[in-house]
Amino acid sequence: MIPGPINYSPEVLQAMSHPSESHVGPAFVKVFGECLEMLRQVFQTSDKGSQPFILNGSGTLGWDFVAANLVEPGDDVLVLHTGYFSNSFAECFETYGMKALQVKAPVGQRPSLEEVEDMLKQKAYKMITITHCDTSTGVLSDIKAIAELVRRISPNTLIVVDGVCSVGCEDIQFDSWALDLVLTGSQKALGAPAGLSIIMASKRAISVYENRKSPPASYYASMKKWLPIMQNYEARRPSYFATPAVQIIHALNQALKEILKIGMQSQIAQHKETSTKVKSKIAAMGLKTVCIDQSEGSNGMTAVYLPPGVQNTDLLPKVAAKGVIFAAGLHKEIATKYFRIGHMGVSVTRKERGDIDQALKALQESLNECGYVCTA
Amino acid sequence: MIPGPINYSPEVLQAMSHPSESHVGPAFVKVFGECLEMLRQVFQTSDKGSQPFILNGSGTLGWDFVAANLVEPGDDVLVLHTGYFSNSFAECFETYGMKALQVKAPVGQRPSLEEVEDMLKQKAYKMITITHCDTSTGVLSDIKAIAELVRRISPNTLIVVDGVCSVGCEDIQFDSWALDLVLTGSQKALGAPAGLSIIMASKRAISVYENRKSPPASYYASMKKWLPIMQNYEARRPSYFATPAVQIIHALNQALKEILKIGMQSQIAQHKETSTKVKSKIAAMGLKTVCIDQSEGSNGMTAVYLPPGVQNTDLLPKVAAKGVIFAAGLHKEIATKYFRIGHMGVSVTRKERGDIDQALKALQESLNECGYVCTA
């Protein structure tokens, strides 16, 4: 029950152990092509100019993909900061020679729309990045409202969303909200094992890449290399740049089919319902979430402050002894003061597993064992 | 029977579908740490200064790792060319601002030691790269002899080996031959599924990285980011930069245990024996290999010219109908004129599978069906 890698369905795990296949054979080309098609539905885009990418790498590779292809050295990037991952994304931009200015919010909060508006009025940013759900805090950004703001104040600014902990459990309307790029990993709400960097780019983003003055600043993360490969796989034509992670793509195919069978709106609604339940139980135990305003909490995870006198080193092993794994804190300002619960994928949509109830029960009992009497 | 992804043992496939685990939990940290330790044996290094890396990506990511960490813009790199992959490695260096000079050999051959010696005497190259076995031609480079030459003529030049199609089936004595970096992928002779970029760096390579003037030119492939992570995992301490491909690392752990149980010397000898058998059967069928001098042929694969009048589009489907998959040509100068047979991993070491005999029989029968009467 950590915010990724999450629990996988037995069918997804079965797909992982599919017998070996050639990465350019017709059977696998079909599997890969279907994944690309299904991603269009997950991201709610029907614009034929939108381009999905499935790269062999962690979600982090998506940052290099953005920094090496869509911006050029000297460009100004505005990074909305909601935790650990915004800092890292900014560092990635600096690695490639961009100037990344962060709008920082206090821990547990997000920059206000007024602050963002002020920043956008001061300078013509080439790009704005928004961490949809920062996995270190569980704070959710309002990407729809920010995108509207950007389109109104600074229409040429590219809108990039880090959706690592949101794609598959939060509403993301790629076309309607006019997003330019959303990146994620395979191991969170999409319900596939870790190993794939998944990206959706808009027609406008592709055009910005095509009109860049300098060549892409990475070889492995080069859009020049990957764009024709993705177009070919989706058209069921074999194509080669670097060997894809065949087994994980089989698993992703199964995981995406499971999500689309549920339907995106039901998938998101079930995650919202579960998140509300978890957060209300947490409150009933007398605990506070890192996310201060409950209306800004993510659907897929909850970061919870430890009660006074309880340490992660005491609590988490007691929880683990009951068969439940939570994650420790990650945000460096408060790392030892909180822990994180993931509630994504089959733990949410297959209620017969009982994962959520087992996790909440394990938490309450372990807190009692640590000497903290839950008020619930 | 393609030169990767290869067939996996049932135990490796079973390991792929291990139940989901936290990437920082003690059970997985042990699995990852063991992989790093076992790689030291595979690369035959006992120097504590040697550093293994397991990154989430294709073998290709290893090129970015080399280009972004061990050389700097303007540095001269000598690339020994034996096929498709040398061209690509040179392009990767150019992406990062190095001057990559290729010593090209005609198709099916490798640069002579005399040519390499001449080049090394003309300029102080920061790095030389050697594709151990170019998967497009099956030509094997003599890395031991080249390394001796470099140490004699230009001792400060870093020696980098692309071992994507050689690690696990060719002799690579990392310490004895004084190599600086060898990179590979998980899906060839190591016998694990595609998805991992595997690297062994020498103490000297680490020191060159530590003394570079500019910061690493990639975020995702940054040695600065990954070095402490690998050191921590090997010391059984959880550590985080980007989420590792947990399931594939489980599979790699199993695959490496299988190789080390056989023993590196026996593993290599069995591949050599199988390769000799395949190549002699190919010759007996009246076919020519792309590799001209048989003493320069790789242990893990054989690239074979089509006989007159036979096309891959006719031959390969007939072979496939017999349950055997070969790969088409890849080297652009001769792509339609040849095909490739992989003979690595369990197809070699588990003779009871009968993979090699089945493949050779399927080839001979299919050639006959194509109207080519084998002389065998």
mmCIF file of N, CA and C in Angstrom, chain A residues 4-118:
data_model
loop_
_atom_site.group_PDB
_atom_site.id
_atom_site.type_symbol
_atom_site.label_atom_id
_atom_site.label_comp_id
_atom_site.label_asym_id
_atom_site.label_seq_id
_atom_site.Cartn_x
_atom_site.Cartn_y
_atom_site.Cartn_z
ATOM 1 N N GLY A 4 3.224 3.430 -5.117
ATOM 2 C CA GLY A 4 3.910 2.872 -6.271
ATOM 3 C C GLY A 4 5.317 2.419 -5.976
ATOM 4 N N PRO A 5 5.759 1.234 -6.491
ATOM 5 C CA PRO A 5 4.927 0.282 -7.233
ATOM 6 C C PRO A 5 3.756 -0.226 -6.397
ATOM 7 N N ILE A 6 2.595 -0.354 -7.053
ATOM 8 C CA ILE A 6 1.384 -0.773 -6.350
ATOM 9 C C ILE A 6 1.173 -2.281 -6.530
ATOM 10 N N ASN A 7 0.100 -2.778 -5.944
ATOM 11 C CA ASN A 7 -0.273 -4.177 -6.181
ATOM 12 C C ASN A 7 -0.782 -4.347 -7.608
ATOM 13 N N TYR A 8 -0.419 -5.458 -8.231
ATOM 14 C CA TYR A 8 -0.868 -5.715 -9.595
ATOM 15 C C TYR A 8 -1.937 -6.801 -9.576
ATOM 16 N N SER A 9 -2.795 -6.771 -10.569
ATOM 17 C CA SER A 9 -3.780 -7.843 -10.693
ATOM 18 C C SER A 9 -3.048 -9.122 -11.073
ATOM 19 N N PRO A 10 -3.607 -10.288 -10.713
ATOM 20 C CA PRO A 10 -2.961 -11.551 -11.103
ATOM 21 C C PRO A 10 -2.784 -11.635 -12.623
ATOM 22 N N GLU A 11 -3.717 -11.051 -13.368
ATOM 23 C CA GLU A 11 -3.641 -11.116 -14.833
ATOM 24 C C GLU A 11 -2.462 -10.281 -15.352
ATOM 25 N N VAL A 12 -2.205 -9.160 -14.691
ATOM 26 C CA VAL A 12 -1.057 -8.328 -15.085
ATOM 27 C C VAL A 12 0.243 -9.080 -14.796
ATOM 28 N N LEU A 13 0.316 -9.706 -13.628
ATOM 29 C CA LEU A 13 1.528 -10.467 -13.294
ATOM 30 C C LEU A 13 1.707 -11.632 -14.262
ATOM 31 N N GLN A 14 0.606 -12.247 -14.640
ATOM 32 C CA GLN A 14 0.678 -13.343 -15.603
ATOM 33 C C GLN A 14 1.235 -12.841 -16.943
ATOM 34 N N ALA A 15 0.787 -11.657 -17.330
ATOM 35 C CA ALA A 15 1.247 -11.087 -18.610
ATOM 36 C C ALA A 15 2.751 -10.801 -18.587
ATOM 37 N N MET A 16 3.280 -10.502 -17.385
ATOM 38 C CA MET A 16 4.716 -10.245 -17.251
ATOM 39 C C MET A 16 5.530 -11.470 -17.646
ATOM 40 N N SER A 17 4.972 -12.646 -17.377
ATOM 41 C CA SER A 17 5.749 -13.858 -17.651
ATOM 42 C C SER A 17 5.316 -14.503 -18.968
ATOM 43 N N HIS A 18 4.852 -13.685 -19.886
ATOM 44 C CA HIS A 18 4.570 -14.134 -21.255
ATOM 45 C C HIS A 18 5.869 -14.697 -21.854
ATOM 46 N N PRO A 19 5.789 -15.795 -22.605
ATOM 47 C CA PRO A 19 7.018 -16.303 -23.229
ATOM 48 C C PRO A 19 7.702 -15.220 -24.069
ATOM 49 N N SER A 20 9.015 -15.313 -24.153
ATOM 50 C CA SER A 20 9.811 -14.295 -24.850
ATOM 51 C C SER A 20 9.331 -14.104 -26.283
ATOM 52 N N GLU A 21 9.351 -12.871 -26.723
ATOM 53 C CA GLU A 21 8.923 -12.535 -28.085
ATOM 54 C C GLU A 21 9.908 -11.561 -28.705
ATOM 55 N N SER A 22 10.027 -11.620 -30.005
ATOM 56 C CA SER A 22 10.805 -10.612 -30.714
ATOM 57 C C SER A 22 10.115 -9.266 -30.592
ATOM 58 N N HIS A 23 10.910 -8.215 -30.361
ATOM 59 C CA HIS A 23 10.358 -6.866 -30.238
ATOM 60 C C HIS A 23 9.902 -6.307 -31.584
ATOM 61 N N VAL A 24 10.234 -6.984 -32.678
ATOM 62 C CA VAL A 24 9.787 -6.514 -33.993
ATOM 63 C C VAL A 24 8.906 -7.552 -34.697
ATOM 64 N N GLY A 25 8.503 -8.604 -33.978
ATOM 65 C CA GLY A 25 7.595 -9.597 -34.551
ATOM 66 C C GLY A 25 6.157 -9.083 -34.536
ATOM 67 N N PRO A 26 5.312 -9.576 -35.456
ATOM 68 C CA PRO A 26 3.945 -9.048 -35.582
ATOM 69 C C PRO A 26 3.113 -9.162 -34.303
ATOM 70 N N ALA A 27 3.305 -10.230 -33.529
ATOM 71 C CA ALA A 27 2.499 -10.401 -32.317
ATOM 72 C C ALA A 27 2.790 -9.278 -31.329
ATOM 73 N N PHE A 28 4.073 -8.998 -31.127
ATOM 74 C CA PHE A 28 4.414 -7.949 -30.162
ATOM 75 C C PHE A 28 4.123 -6.553 -30.712
ATOM 76 N N VAL A 29 4.315 -6.350 -31.987
ATOM 77 C CA VAL A 29 4.014 -5.042 -32.579
ATOM 78 C C VAL A 29 2.544 -4.687 -32.312
ATOM 79 N N LYS A 30 1.674 -5.687 -32.402
ATOM 80 C CA LYS A 30 0.250 -5.470 -32.121
ATOM 81 C C LYS A 30 0.026 -5.083 -30.645
ATOM 82 N N VAL A 31 0.705 -5.795 -29.757
ATOM 83 C CA VAL A 31 0.563 -5.515 -28.322
ATOM 84 C C VAL A 31 1.008 -4.089 -28.010
ATOM 85 N N PHE A 32 2.139 -3.688 -28.582
ATOM 86 C CA PHE A 32 2.678 -2.341 -28.364
ATOM 87 C C PHE A 32 1.731 -1.302 -28.983
ATOM 88 N N GLY A 33 1.299 -1.563 -30.210
ATOM 89 C CA GLY A 33 0.398 -0.632 -30.886
ATOM 90 C C GLY A 33 -0.905 -0.427 -30.119
ATOM 91 N N GLU A 34 -1.454 -1.503 -29.588
ATOM 92 C CA GLU A 34 -2.685 -1.395 -28.779
ATOM 93 C C GLU A 34 -2.458 -0.528 -27.544
ATOM 94 N N CYS A 35 -1.300 -0.678 -26.918
ATOM 95 C CA CYS A 35 -0.988 0.144 -25.729
ATOM 96 C C CYS A 35 -1.043 1.629 -26.088
ATOM 97 N N LEU A 36 -0.432 1.983 -27.222
ATOM 98 C CA LEU A 36 -0.416 3.387 -27.632
ATOM 99 C C LEU A 36 -1.842 3.884 -27.871
ATOM 100 N N GLU A 37 -2.648 3.070 -28.529
ATOM 101 C CA GLU A 37 -4.047 3.450 -28.779
ATOM 102 C C GLU A 37 -4.823 3.621 -27.470
ATOM 103 N N MET A 38 -4.617 2.680 -26.559
ATOM 104 C CA MET A 38 -5.367 2.744 -25.299
ATOM 105 C C MET A 38 -4.964 3.962 -24.470
ATOM 106 N N LEU A 39 -3.689 4.358 -24.573
ATOM 107 C CA LEU A 39 -3.247 5.536 -23.817
ATOM 108 C C LEU A 39 -4.019 6.777 -24.251
ATOM 109 N N ARG A 40 -4.379 6.839 -25.529
ATOM 110 C CA ARG A 40 -5.174 7.991 -25.994
ATOM 111 C C ARG A 40 -6.482 8.088 -25.206
ATOM 112 N N GLN A 41 -7.081 6.940 -24.883
ATOM 113 C CA GLN A 41 -8.323 6.953 -24.107
ATOM 114 C C GLN A 41 -8.059 7.325 -22.651
ATOM 115 N N VAL A 42 -6.955 6.818 -22.096
ATOM 116 C CA VAL A 42 -6.632 7.125 -20.698
ATOM 117 C C VAL A 42 -6.417 8.630 -20.524
ATOM 118 N N PHE A 43 -5.770 9.251 -21.491
ATOM 119 C CA PHE A 43 -5.490 10.691 -21.415
ATOM 120 C C PHE A 43 -6.654 11.525 -21.976
ATOM 121 N N GLN A 44 -7.717 10.842 -22.403
ATOM 122 C CA GLN A 44 -8.905 11.530 -22.928
ATOM 123 C C GLN A 44 -8.547 12.480 -24.068
ATOM 124 N N THR A 45 -7.811 11.961 -25.032
ATOM 125 C CA THR A 45 -7.510 12.764 -26.208
ATOM 126 C C THR A 45 -7.959 12.031 -27.466
ATOM 127 N N SER A 46 -8.674 12.759 -28.315
ATOM 128 C CA SER A 46 -9.079 12.191 -29.600
ATOM 129 C C SER A 46 -8.449 12.969 -30.749
ATOM 130 N N ASP A 47 -7.641 13.969 -30.404
ATOM 131 C CA ASP A 47 -6.927 14.749 -31.424
ATOM 132 C C ASP A 47 -5.869 13.845 -32.067
ATOM 133 N N LYS A 48 -5.971 13.649 -33.362
ATOM 134 C CA LYS A 48 -5.019 12.753 -34.034
ATOM 135 C C LYS A 48 -3.585 13.278 -33.960
ATOM 136 N N GLY A 49 -3.436 14.580 -33.708
ATOM 137 C CA GLY A 49 -2.092 15.152 -33.580
ATOM 138 C C GLY A 49 -1.419 14.825 -32.260
ATOM 139 N N SER A 50 -2.202 14.353 -31.282
ATOM 140 C CA SER A 50 -1.592 13.961 -30.003
ATOM 141 C C SER A 50 -0.722 12.728 -30.229
ATOM 142 N N GLN A 51 0.375 12.654 -29.522
ATOM 143 C CA GLN A 51 1.309 11.549 -29.749
ATOM 144 C C GLN A 51 1.699 10.870 -28.440
ATOM 145 N N PRO A 52 1.285 9.614 -28.242
ATOM 146 C CA PRO A 52 1.749 8.876 -27.068
ATOM 147 C C PRO A 52 3.146 8.285 -27.289
ATOM 148 N N PHE A 53 3.904 8.205 -26.217
ATOM 149 C CA PHE A 53 5.237 7.585 -26.223
ATOM 150 C C PHE A 53 5.299 6.588 -25.068
ATOM 151 N N ILE A 54 5.897 5.437 -25.318
ATOM 152 C CA ILE A 54 6.196 4.481 -24.242
ATOM 153 C C ILE A 54 7.688 4.191 -24.330
ATOM 154 N N LEU A 55 8.448 4.718 -23.377
ATOM 155 C CA LEU A 55 9.900 4.536 -23.381
ATOM 156 C C LEU A 55 10.290 3.565 -22.280
ATOM 157 N N ASN A 56 11.423 2.959 -22.469
ATOM 158 C CA ASN A 56 11.972 2.033 -21.507
ATOM 159 C C ASN A 56 12.773 2.833 -20.482
ATOM 160 N N GLY A 57 12.172 3.065 -19.311
ATOM 161 C CA GLY A 57 12.839 3.861 -18.281
ATOM 162 C C GLY A 57 11.876 4.168 -17.154
ATOM 163 N N SER A 58 12.357 4.846 -16.115
ATOM 164 C CA SER A 58 11.502 5.270 -15.018
ATOM 165 C C SER A 58 10.699 6.494 -15.447
ATOM 166 N N GLY A 59 9.715 6.874 -14.642
ATOM 167 C CA GLY A 59 8.974 8.103 -14.906
ATOM 168 C C GLY A 59 9.911 9.293 -15.056
ATOM 169 N N THR A 60 10.982 9.281 -14.280
ATOM 170 C CA THR A 60 11.992 10.347 -14.304
ATOM 171 C C THR A 60 12.533 10.615 -15.704
ATOM 172 N N LEU A 61 12.637 9.584 -16.511
ATOM 173 C CA LEU A 61 13.134 9.758 -17.876
ATOM 174 C C LEU A 61 12.259 10.753 -18.643
ATOM 175 N N GLY A 62 10.980 10.843 -18.269
ATOM 176 C CA GLY A 62 10.072 11.794 -18.905
ATOM 177 C C GLY A 62 10.536 13.233 -18.723
ATOM 178 N N TRP A 63 11.172 13.515 -17.591
ATOM 179 C CA TRP A 63 11.696 14.869 -17.368
ATOM 180 C C TRP A 63 12.797 15.179 -18.375
ATOM 181 N N ASP A 64 13.715 14.224 -18.558
ATOM 182 C CA ASP A 64 14.773 14.429 -19.548
ATOM 183 C C ASP A 64 14.166 14.599 -20.943
ATOM 184 N N PHE A 65 13.120 13.838 -21.216
ATOM 185 C CA PHE A 65 12.453 13.916 -22.518
ATOM 186 C C PHE A 65 11.925 15.333 -22.751
ATOM 187 N N VAL A 66 11.318 15.907 -21.721
ATOM 188 C CA VAL A 66 10.796 17.276 -21.823
ATOM 189 C C VAL A 66 11.950 18.267 -21.978
ATOM 190 N N ALA A 67 12.949 18.151 -21.096
ATOM 191 C CA ALA A 67 14.027 19.142 -21.059
ATOM 192 C C ALA A 67 14.924 19.063 -22.298
ATOM 193 N N ALA A 68 15.051 17.887 -22.881
ATOM 194 C CA ALA A 68 15.978 17.714 -24.008
ATOM 195 C C ALA A 68 15.322 17.981 -25.355
ATOM 196 N N ASN A 69 13.977 18.004 -25.396
ATOM 197 C CA ASN A 69 13.288 18.123 -26.688
ATOM 198 C C ASN A 69 12.439 19.376 -26.851
ATOM 199 N N LEU A 70 11.838 19.865 -25.774
ATOM 200 C CA LEU A 70 10.837 20.934 -25.925
ATOM 201 C C LEU A 70 11.339 22.306 -25.510
ATOM 202 N N VAL A 71 12.464 22.359 -24.844
ATOM 203 C CA VAL A 71 13.046 23.644 -24.464
ATOM 204 C C VAL A 71 14.510 23.635 -24.881
ATOM 205 N N GLU A 72 15.088 24.822 -24.954
ATOM 206 C CA GLU A 72 16.490 24.925 -25.389
ATOM 207 C C GLU A 72 17.272 25.732 -24.358
ATOM 208 N N PRO A 73 18.598 25.563 -24.364
ATOM 209 C CA PRO A 73 19.413 26.274 -23.377
ATOM 210 C C PRO A 73 19.088 27.773 -23.348
ATOM 211 N N GLY A 74 18.934 28.298 -22.156
ATOM 212 C CA GLY A 74 18.610 29.702 -21.984
ATOM 213 C C GLY A 74 17.123 29.975 -21.835
ATOM 214 N N ASP A 75 16.289 29.024 -22.227
ATOM 215 C CA ASP A 75 14.839 29.217 -22.096
ATOM 216 C C ASP A 75 14.442 29.320 -20.621
ATOM 217 N N ASP A 76 13.394 30.107 -20.387
ATOM 218 C CA ASP A 76 12.857 30.240 -19.032
ATOM 219 C C ASP A 76 11.712 29.259 -18.820
ATOM 220 N N VAL A 77 11.795 28.528 -17.717
ATOM 221 C CA VAL A 77 10.745 27.566 -17.365
ATOM 222 C C VAL A 77 10.225 27.917 -15.975
ATOM 223 N N LEU A 78 8.911 27.916 -15.830
ATOM 224 C CA LEU A 78 8.295 28.181 -14.534
ATOM 225 C C LEU A 78 7.849 26.844 -13.937
ATOM 226 N N VAL A 79 8.390 26.523 -12.774
ATOM 227 C CA VAL A 79 8.097 25.233 -12.134
ATOM 228 C C VAL A 79 7.235 25.481 -10.894
ATOM 229 N N LEU A 80 6.009 24.982 -10.927
ATOM 230 C CA LEU A 80 5.157 25.138 -9.742
ATOM 231 C C LEU A 80 5.532 24.062 -8.727
ATOM 232 N N HIS A 81 5.883 24.511 -7.546
ATOM 233 C CA HIS A 81 6.478 23.629 -6.542
ATOM 234 C C HIS A 81 5.439 23.182 -5.516
ATOM 235 N N THR A 82 5.256 21.843 -5.418
ATOM 236 C CA THR A 82 4.393 21.321 -4.350
ATOM 237 C C THR A 82 5.109 20.237 -3.548
ATOM 238 N N GLY A 83 6.423 20.100 -3.732
ATOM 239 C CA GLY A 83 7.152 19.105 -2.938
ATOM 240 C C GLY A 83 8.439 18.654 -3.620
ATOM 241 N N TYR A 84 8.933 17.535 -3.135
ATOM 242 C CA TYR A 84 10.205 16.946 -3.544
ATOM 243 C C TYR A 84 10.378 16.907 -5.060
ATOM 244 N N PHE A 85 9.328 16.477 -5.770
ATOM 245 C CA PHE A 85 9.486 16.192 -7.190
ATOM 246 C C PHE A 85 9.603 17.451 -8.041
ATOM 247 N N SER A 86 9.062 18.573 -7.553
ATOM 248 C CA SER A 86 9.217 19.824 -8.292
ATOM 249 C C SER A 86 10.676 20.265 -8.238
ATOM 250 N N ASN A 87 11.295 20.151 -7.071
ATOM 251 C CA ASN A 87 12.733 20.453 -6.943
ATOM 252 C C ASN A 87 13.556 19.661 -7.950
ATOM 253 N N SER A 88 13.252 18.366 -8.056
ATOM 254 C CA SER A 88 14.033 17.492 -8.931
ATOM 255 C C SER A 88 13.804 17.842 -10.396
ATOM 256 N N PHE A 89 12.567 18.137 -10.758
ATOM 257 C CA PHE A 89 12.257 18.516 -12.135
ATOM 258 C C PHE A 89 13.027 19.798 -12.480
ATOM 259 N N ALA A 90 13.063 20.747 -11.554
ATOM 260 C CA ALA A 90 13.809 21.993 -11.791
ATOM 261 C C ALA A 90 15.294 21.683 -11.995
ATOM 262 N N GLU A 91 15.831 20.766 -11.191
ATOM 263 C CA GLU A 91 17.251 20.398 -11.326
ATOM 264 C C GLU A 91 17.503 19.770 -12.697
ATOM 265 N N CYS A 92 16.550 18.985 -13.180
ATOM 266 C CA CYS A 92 16.678 18.385 -14.501
ATOM 267 C C CYS A 92 16.768 19.471 -15.571
ATOM 268 N N PHE A 93 15.915 20.487 -15.489
ATOM 269 C CA PHE A 93 15.979 21.584 -16.466
ATOM 270 C C PHE A 93 17.345 22.271 -16.420
ATOM 271 N N GLU A 94 17.844 22.486 -15.214
ATOM 272 C CA GLU A 94 19.136 23.171 -15.081
ATOM 273 C C GLU A 94 20.253 22.332 -15.688
ATOM 274 N N THR A 95 20.147 21.017 -15.582
ATOM 275 C CA THR A 95 21.136 20.120 -16.184
ATOM 276 C C THR A 95 21.238 20.372 -17.687
ATOM 277 N N TYR A 96 20.104 20.673 -18.312
ATOM 278 C CA TYR A 96 20.075 20.887 -19.762
ATOM 279 C C TYR A 96 20.199 22.364 -20.149
ATOM 280 N N GLY A 97 20.506 23.217 -19.178
ATOM 281 C CA GLY A 97 20.818 24.607 -19.506
ATOM 282 C C GLY A 97 19.655 25.573 -19.509
ATOM 283 N N MET A 98 18.488 25.148 -18.988
ATOM 284 C CA MET A 98 17.377 26.102 -18.893
ATOM 285 C C MET A 98 17.448 26.841 -17.555
ATOM 286 N N LYS A 99 16.730 27.971 -17.517
ATOM 287 C CA LYS A 99 16.591 28.690 -16.256
ATOM 288 C C LYS A 99 15.237 28.300 -15.658
ATOM 289 N N ALA A 100 15.280 27.566 -14.572
ATOM 290 C CA ALA A 100 14.035 27.078 -13.965
ATOM 291 C C ALA A 100 13.736 27.889 -12.721
ATOM 292 N N LEU A 101 12.632 28.627 -12.762
ATOM 293 C CA LEU A 101 12.228 29.402 -11.595
ATOM 294 C C LEU A 101 11.083 28.669 -10.901
ATOM 295 N N GLN A 102 11.254 28.413 -9.624
ATOM 296 C CA GLN A 102 10.208 27.691 -8.891
ATOM 297 C C GLN A 102 9.297 28.654 -8.133
ATOM 298 N N VAL A 103 7.990 28.412 -8.231
ATOM 299 C CA VAL A 103 7.035 29.102 -7.366
ATOM 300 C C VAL A 103 6.749 28.139 -6.235
ATOM 301 N N LYS A 104 7.321 28.433 -5.070
ATOM 302 C CA LYS A 104 7.245 27.469 -3.970
ATOM 303 C C LYS A 104 6.061 27.741 -3.049
ATOM 304 N N ALA A 105 5.405 26.662 -2.699
ATOM 305 C CA ALA A 105 4.337 26.757 -1.703
ATOM 306 C C ALA A 105 4.855 26.119 -0.418
ATOM 307 N N PRO A 106 4.339 26.540 0.750
ATOM 308 C CA PRO A 106 4.743 25.867 1.995
ATOM 309 C C PRO A 106 4.343 24.396 1.936
ATOM 310 N N VAL A 107 5.027 23.557 2.734
ATOM 311 C CA VAL A 107 4.748 22.117 2.744
ATOM 312 C C VAL A 107 3.259 21.868 2.993
ATOM 313 N N GLY A 108 2.671 21.060 2.126
ATOM 314 C CA GLY A 108 1.258 20.704 2.312
ATOM 315 C C GLY A 108 0.312 21.618 1.560
ATOM 316 N N GLN A 109 0.876 22.618 0.859
ATOM 317 C CA GLN A 109 0.038 23.536 0.090
ATOM 318 C C GLN A 109 0.526 23.588 -1.351
ATOM 319 N N ARG A 110 -0.196 24.382 -2.162
ATOM 320 C CA ARG A 110 0.190 24.559 -3.561
ATOM 321 C C ARG A 110 0.163 26.049 -3.867
ATOM 322 N N PRO A 111 0.939 26.482 -4.862
ATOM 323 C CA PRO A 111 0.928 27.905 -5.198
ATOM 324 C C PRO A 111 -0.501 28.335 -5.567
ATOM 325 N N SER A 112 -0.886 29.538 -5.161
ATOM 326 C CA SER A 112 -2.236 30.021 -5.490
ATOM 327 C C SER A 112 -2.289 30.451 -6.953
ATOM 328 N N LEU A 113 -3.477 30.490 -7.488
ATOM 329 C CA LEU A 113 -3.647 30.949 -8.866
ATOM 330 C C LEU A 113 -3.179 32.402 -9.009
ATOM 331 N N GLU A 114 -3.345 33.192 -7.949
ATOM 332 C CA GLU A 114 -2.909 34.594 -8.008
ATOM 333 C C GLU A 114 -1.388 34.674 -8.157
ATOM 334 N N GLU A 115 -0.690 33.849 -7.386
ATOM 335 C CA GLU A 115 0.782 33.839 -7.490
ATOM 336 C C GLU A 115 1.214 33.442 -8.897
ATOM 337 N N VAL A 116 0.567 32.420 -9.427
ATOM 338 C CA VAL A 116 0.939 31.941 -10.763
ATOM 339 C C VAL A 116 0.647 33.029 -11.795
ATOM 340 N N GLU A 117 -0.488 33.685 -11.640
ATOM 341 C CA GLU A 117 -0.853 34.768 -12.570
ATOM 342 C C GLU A 117 0.190 35.886 -12.528
ATOM 343 N N ASP A 118 0.609 36.258 -11.325
ATOM 344 C CA ASP A 118 1.637 37.292 -11.176
ATOM 345 C C ASP A 118 2.910 36.900 -11.926
#
